[in-house]
PDB file of C-alpha atoms in Angstrom:
ATOM      1  CA  MET A1192      16.651 208.793  34.498  1.00  0.00           C
ATOM      2  CA  GLY A1193      13.688 209.725  32.417  1.00  0.00           C
ATOM      3  CA  ILE A1194      13.454 210.594  28.977  1.00  0.00           C
ATOM      4  CA  ASN A1195      15.658 213.956  29.357  1.00  0.00           C
ATOM      5  CA  LEU A1196      18.743 211.516  29.516  1.00  0.00           C
ATOM      6  CA  ASN A1197      18.370 209.423  26.484  1.00  0.00           C
ATOM      7  CA  PRO A1198      20.071 211.675  23.728  1.00  0.00           C
ATOM      8  CA  PHE A1199      23.186 211.217  26.105  1.00  0.00           C
ATOM      9  CA  THR A1200      23.433 208.366  27.978  1.00  0.00           C
ATOM     10  CA  TRP A1201      24.512 205.288  26.706  1.00  0.00           C
ATOM     11  CA  TRP A1202      24.224 202.771  29.891  1.00  0.00           C
ATOM     12  CA  ASN A1203      20.169 203.223  29.804  1.00  0.00           C
ATOM     13  CA  GLY A1204      20.334 201.541  26.269  1.00  0.00           C
ATOM     14  CA  ALA A1205      20.850 203.049  22.578  1.00  0.00           C
ATOM     15  CA  SER A1206      21.031 206.580  22.262  1.00  0.00           C
ATOM     16  CA  TRP A1207      19.455 208.583  20.063  1.00  0.00           C
ATOM     17  CA  GLY A1208      21.712 209.189  18.068  1.00  0.00           C
ATOM     18  CA  THR A1209      22.823 205.636  17.243  1.00  0.00           C
ATOM     19  CA  VAL A1210      19.494 204.866  16.323  1.00  0.00           C
ATOM     20  CA  LEU A1211      18.956 207.470  14.068  1.00  0.00           C
ATOM     21  CA  TYR A1212      22.182 207.793  12.457  1.00  0.00           C
ATOM     22  CA  GLY A1213      23.820 204.791  13.255  1.00  0.00           C
ATOM     23  CA  LEU A1214      21.482 202.064  12.561  1.00  0.00           C
ATOM     24  CA  ARG A1215      21.189 204.354   8.835  1.00  0.00           C
ATOM     25  CA  GLY A1216      21.902 201.818   5.784  1.00  0.00           C
ATOM     26  CA  LYS A1217      22.031 198.604   8.095  1.00  0.00           C
ATOM     27  CA  THR A1218      20.238 195.738   7.887  1.00  0.00           C
ATOM     28  CA  LYS A1219      18.076 194.279  11.036  1.00  0.00           C
ATOM     29  CA  VAL A1220      18.912 190.571  11.455  1.00  0.00           C
ATOM     30  CA  GLY A1221      17.121 189.533  14.173  1.00  0.00           C
ATOM     31  CA  GLU A1222      15.700 190.339  18.256  1.00  0.00           C
ATOM     32  CA  ASP A1223      16.281 187.633  20.773  1.00  0.00           C
ATOM     33  CA  GLU A1224      13.755 186.065  23.190  1.00  0.00           C
ATOM     34  CA  LEU A1225      14.987 189.057  25.600  1.00  0.00           C
ATOM     35  CA  GLY A1226      14.025 192.159  23.364  1.00  0.00           C
ATOM     36  CA  ASN A1227      17.654 192.460  21.997  1.00  0.00           C
ATOM     37  CA  VAL A1228      17.747 193.650  18.726  1.00  0.00           C
ATOM     38  CA  TYR A1229      21.137 192.291  16.352  1.00  0.00           C
ATOM     39  CA  TRP A1230      22.341 194.292  13.181  1.00  0.00           C
ATOM     40  CA  GLU A1231      24.433 194.025  10.485  1.00  0.00           C
ATOM     41  CA  GLY A1232      26.171 195.903   8.207  1.00  0.00           C
ATOM     42  CA  GLY A1233      29.202 197.519   6.656  1.00  0.00           C
ATOM     43  CA  LYS A1234      32.902 196.386   7.188  1.00  0.00           C
ATOM     44  CA  ASP A1235      35.439 195.883  10.426  1.00  0.00           C
ATOM     45  CA  THR A1236      38.925 196.687  10.130  1.00  0.00           C
ATOM     46  CA  ALA A1237      39.545 192.711   9.217  1.00  0.00           C
ATOM     47  CA  GLY A1238      37.372 193.440   5.963  1.00  0.00           C
ATOM     48  CA  ARG A1239      34.150 191.126   7.836  1.00  0.00           C
ATOM     49  CA  VAL A1240      30.954 192.584   8.102  1.00  0.00           C
ATOM     50  CA  ARG A1241      29.984 194.673  11.416  1.00  0.00           C
ATOM     51  CA  ARG A1242      28.329 192.610  13.652  1.00  0.00           C
ATOM     52  CA  TRP A1243      26.105 194.442  17.121  1.00  0.00           C
ATOM     53  CA  VAL A1244      23.259 194.569  19.375  1.00  0.00           C
ATOM     54  CA  ILE A1245      21.139 197.178  20.883  1.00  0.00           C
ATOM     55  CA  TYR A1246      20.167 196.119  23.957  1.00  0.00           C
ATOM     56  CA  SER A1247      16.718 196.290  25.235  1.00  0.00           C
ATOM     57  CA  GLY A1248      17.288 198.029  28.782  1.00  0.00           C
ATOM     58  CA  ALA A1249      20.634 197.730  30.744  1.00  0.00           C
ATOM     59  CA  ASN A1250      23.855 197.532  28.193  1.00  0.00           C
ATOM     60  CA  ASP A1251      25.030 194.439  29.641  1.00  0.00           C
ATOM     61  CA  ALA A1252      27.053 192.328  27.696  1.00  0.00           C
ATOM     62  CA  SER A1253      25.763 188.421  29.845  1.00  0.00           C
ATOM     63  CA  ARG A1254      22.518 189.816  28.249  1.00  0.00           C
ATOM     64  CA  VAL A1255      23.084 188.206  25.280  1.00  0.00           C
ATOM     65  CA  PRO A1256      21.893 184.519  24.548  1.00  0.00           C
ATOM     66  CA  PRO A1257      24.501 182.078  23.995  1.00  0.00           C
ATOM     67  CA  GLU A1258      23.851 181.228  20.170  1.00  0.00           C
ATOM     68  CA  TRP A1259      23.997 185.108  19.626  1.00  0.00           C
ATOM     69  CA  PHE A1260      26.837 186.147  20.861  1.00  0.00           C
ATOM     70  CA  ALA A1261      28.173 183.259  19.014  1.00  0.00           C
ATOM     71  CA  TRP A1262      26.751 184.886  15.487  1.00  0.00           C
ATOM     72  CA  LEU A1263      28.712 188.549  17.235  1.00  0.00           C
ATOM     73  CA  MET A1264      31.790 187.178  17.229  1.00  0.00           C
ATOM     74  CA  HIS A1265      31.582 185.846  13.905  1.00  0.00           C
ATOM     75  CA  GLN A1266      31.758 182.201  15.066  1.00  0.00           C
ATOM     76  CA  ILE A1267      28.490 181.119  13.103  1.00  0.00           C
ATOM     77  CA  ASP A1268      27.839 182.562   9.486  1.00  0.00           C
ATOM     78  CA  ASP A1269      24.377 182.515   9.675  1.00  0.00           C
ATOM     79  CA  THR A1270      21.497 183.748  12.459  1.00  0.00           C
ATOM     80  CA  PRO A1271      20.837 181.241  15.220  1.00  0.00           C
ATOM     81  CA  ASP A1272      17.542 180.200  13.839  1.00  0.00           C
ATOM     82  CA  ARG A1273      18.543 179.357  10.644  1.00  0.00           C
ATOM     83  CA  ALA A1274      22.660 178.093  11.468  1.00  0.00           C
ATOM     84  CA  LEU A1275      21.761 176.106  14.751  1.00  0.00           C
ATOM     85  CA  PRO A1276      19.482 173.374  15.805  1.00  0.00           C
ATOM     86  CA  PRO A1277      16.645 174.066  17.773  1.00  0.00           C
ATOM     87  CA  ARG A1278      17.358 174.114  21.270  1.00  0.00           C
ATOM     88  CA  ARG A1279      16.211 170.279  23.265  1.00  0.00           C
ATOM     89  CA  GLN A1280      13.504 170.595  26.129  1.00  0.00           C
ATOM     90  CA  TRP A1281      16.271 169.938  28.937  1.00  0.00           C
ATOM     91  CA  GLN A1282      18.148 172.987  27.812  1.00  0.00           C
ATOM     92  CA  LYS A1283      17.798 175.422  29.937  1.00  0.00           C
ATOM     93  CA  PRO A1284      17.660 179.031  28.824  1.00  0.00           C
ATOM     94  CA  ALA A1285      20.697 181.883  29.580  1.00  0.00           C
ATOM     95  CA  VAL A1286      20.778 183.730  33.092  1.00  0.00           C
ATOM     96  CA  PRO A1287      22.071 187.361  32.981  1.00  0.00           C
ATOM     97  CA  ASN A1288      24.928 188.119  35.538  1.00  0.00           C
ATOM     98  CA  LEU A1289      23.028 188.072  38.548  1.00  0.00           C
ATOM     99  CA  THR A1290      25.618 189.836  40.812  1.00  0.00           C
ATOM    100  CA  GLY A1291      24.567 192.842  42.813  1.00  0.00           C
ATOM    101  CA  THR A1292      20.833 191.566  42.422  1.00  0.00           C
ATOM    102  CA  SER A1293      18.839 190.321  45.082  1.00  0.00           C
ATOM    103  CA  LEU A1294      19.180 186.997  42.999  1.00  0.00           C
ATOM    104  CA  ALA A1295      22.582 187.040  43.184  1.00  0.00           C
ATOM    105  CA  TYR A1296      23.871 183.699  45.183  1.00  0.00           C
ATOM    106  CA  ARG A1297      25.469 184.359  48.524  1.00  0.00           C
ATOM    107  CA  PRO A1298      26.584 181.363  50.214  1.00  0.00           C
ATOM    108  CA  PRO A1299      26.294 180.118  53.968  1.00  0.00           C
ATOM    109  CA  GLY A1300      27.263 182.565  56.519  1.00  0.00           C
ATOM    110  CA  ALA A1301      27.524 185.887  53.994  1.00  0.00           C
ATOM    111  CA  LEU A1302      26.583 189.015  55.497  1.00  0.00           C
ATOM    112  CA  GLU A1303      23.452 189.120  53.792  1.00  0.00           C
ATOM    113  CA  LYS A1304      22.783 185.422  54.995  1.00  0.00           C
ATOM    114  CA  GLY A1305      23.076 186.351  59.412  1.00  0.00           C
ATOM    115  CA  GLY A1306      26.886 185.910  58.799  1.00  0.00           C
ATOM    116  CA  HIS A1307      26.828 182.892  60.666  1.00  0.00           C
ATOM    117  CA  ARG A1308      29.051 180.526  58.658  1.00  0.00           C
ATOM    118  CA  ALA A1309      28.826 176.693  59.995  1.00  0.00           C
ATOM    119  CA  ALA A1310      31.173 175.440  63.104  1.00  0.00           C
ATOM    120  CA  ALA A1311      34.242 174.418  61.800  1.00  0.00           C
ATOM    121  CA  THR A1312      35.528 170.457  61.478  1.00  0.00           C
ATOM    122  CA  GLY A1313      39.160 171.115  63.162  1.00  0.00           C
ATOM    123  CA  ASP A1314      41.722 170.743  60.262  1.00  0.00           C
ATOM    124  CA  TYR A1315      41.640 174.712  60.039  1.00  0.00           C
ATOM    125  CA  GLU A1316      44.275 176.123  62.495  1.00  0.00           C
ATOM    126  CA  ALA A1317      44.924 179.707  61.862  1.00  0.00           C
ATOM    127  CA  TRP A1318      48.278 180.934  60.707  1.00  0.00           C
ATOM    128  CA  THR A1319      50.035 183.379  62.907  1.00  0.00           C
ATOM    129  CA  PRO A1320      52.671 185.500  62.084  1.00  0.00           C
ATOM    130  CA  ASP A1321      55.279 183.723  65.174  1.00  0.00           C
ATOM    131  CA  ALA A1322      54.529 180.560  64.622  1.00  0.00           C
TER     132      ALA A1322
END
């Protein structure tokens, strides 16, 4: 895409207009481990403080970790590092939606895995319109 499309495209990250004009007078409240930056300022139509995220990279909502999603949706009042307990040792980090990538789940029999599935066990009977 390059630098020439940045002023006009929003799907590859924040456009220059958002960064220069949209964030004027707003407060940066934090950043997650993926590099997404979280902001708040102004009021929404319900009178609550408006909150939003500027993505690091492609705009994909599945790249927002659960704790920051809770903050964005006003489920917690303070930022996740202050409002939530620390992550437990056994908890795995959040993973974005991998559909359409080489890391996506492909079940046995998928075309990407050769297209061969295990033989049926005999309890399957195909439907026919004459039956």
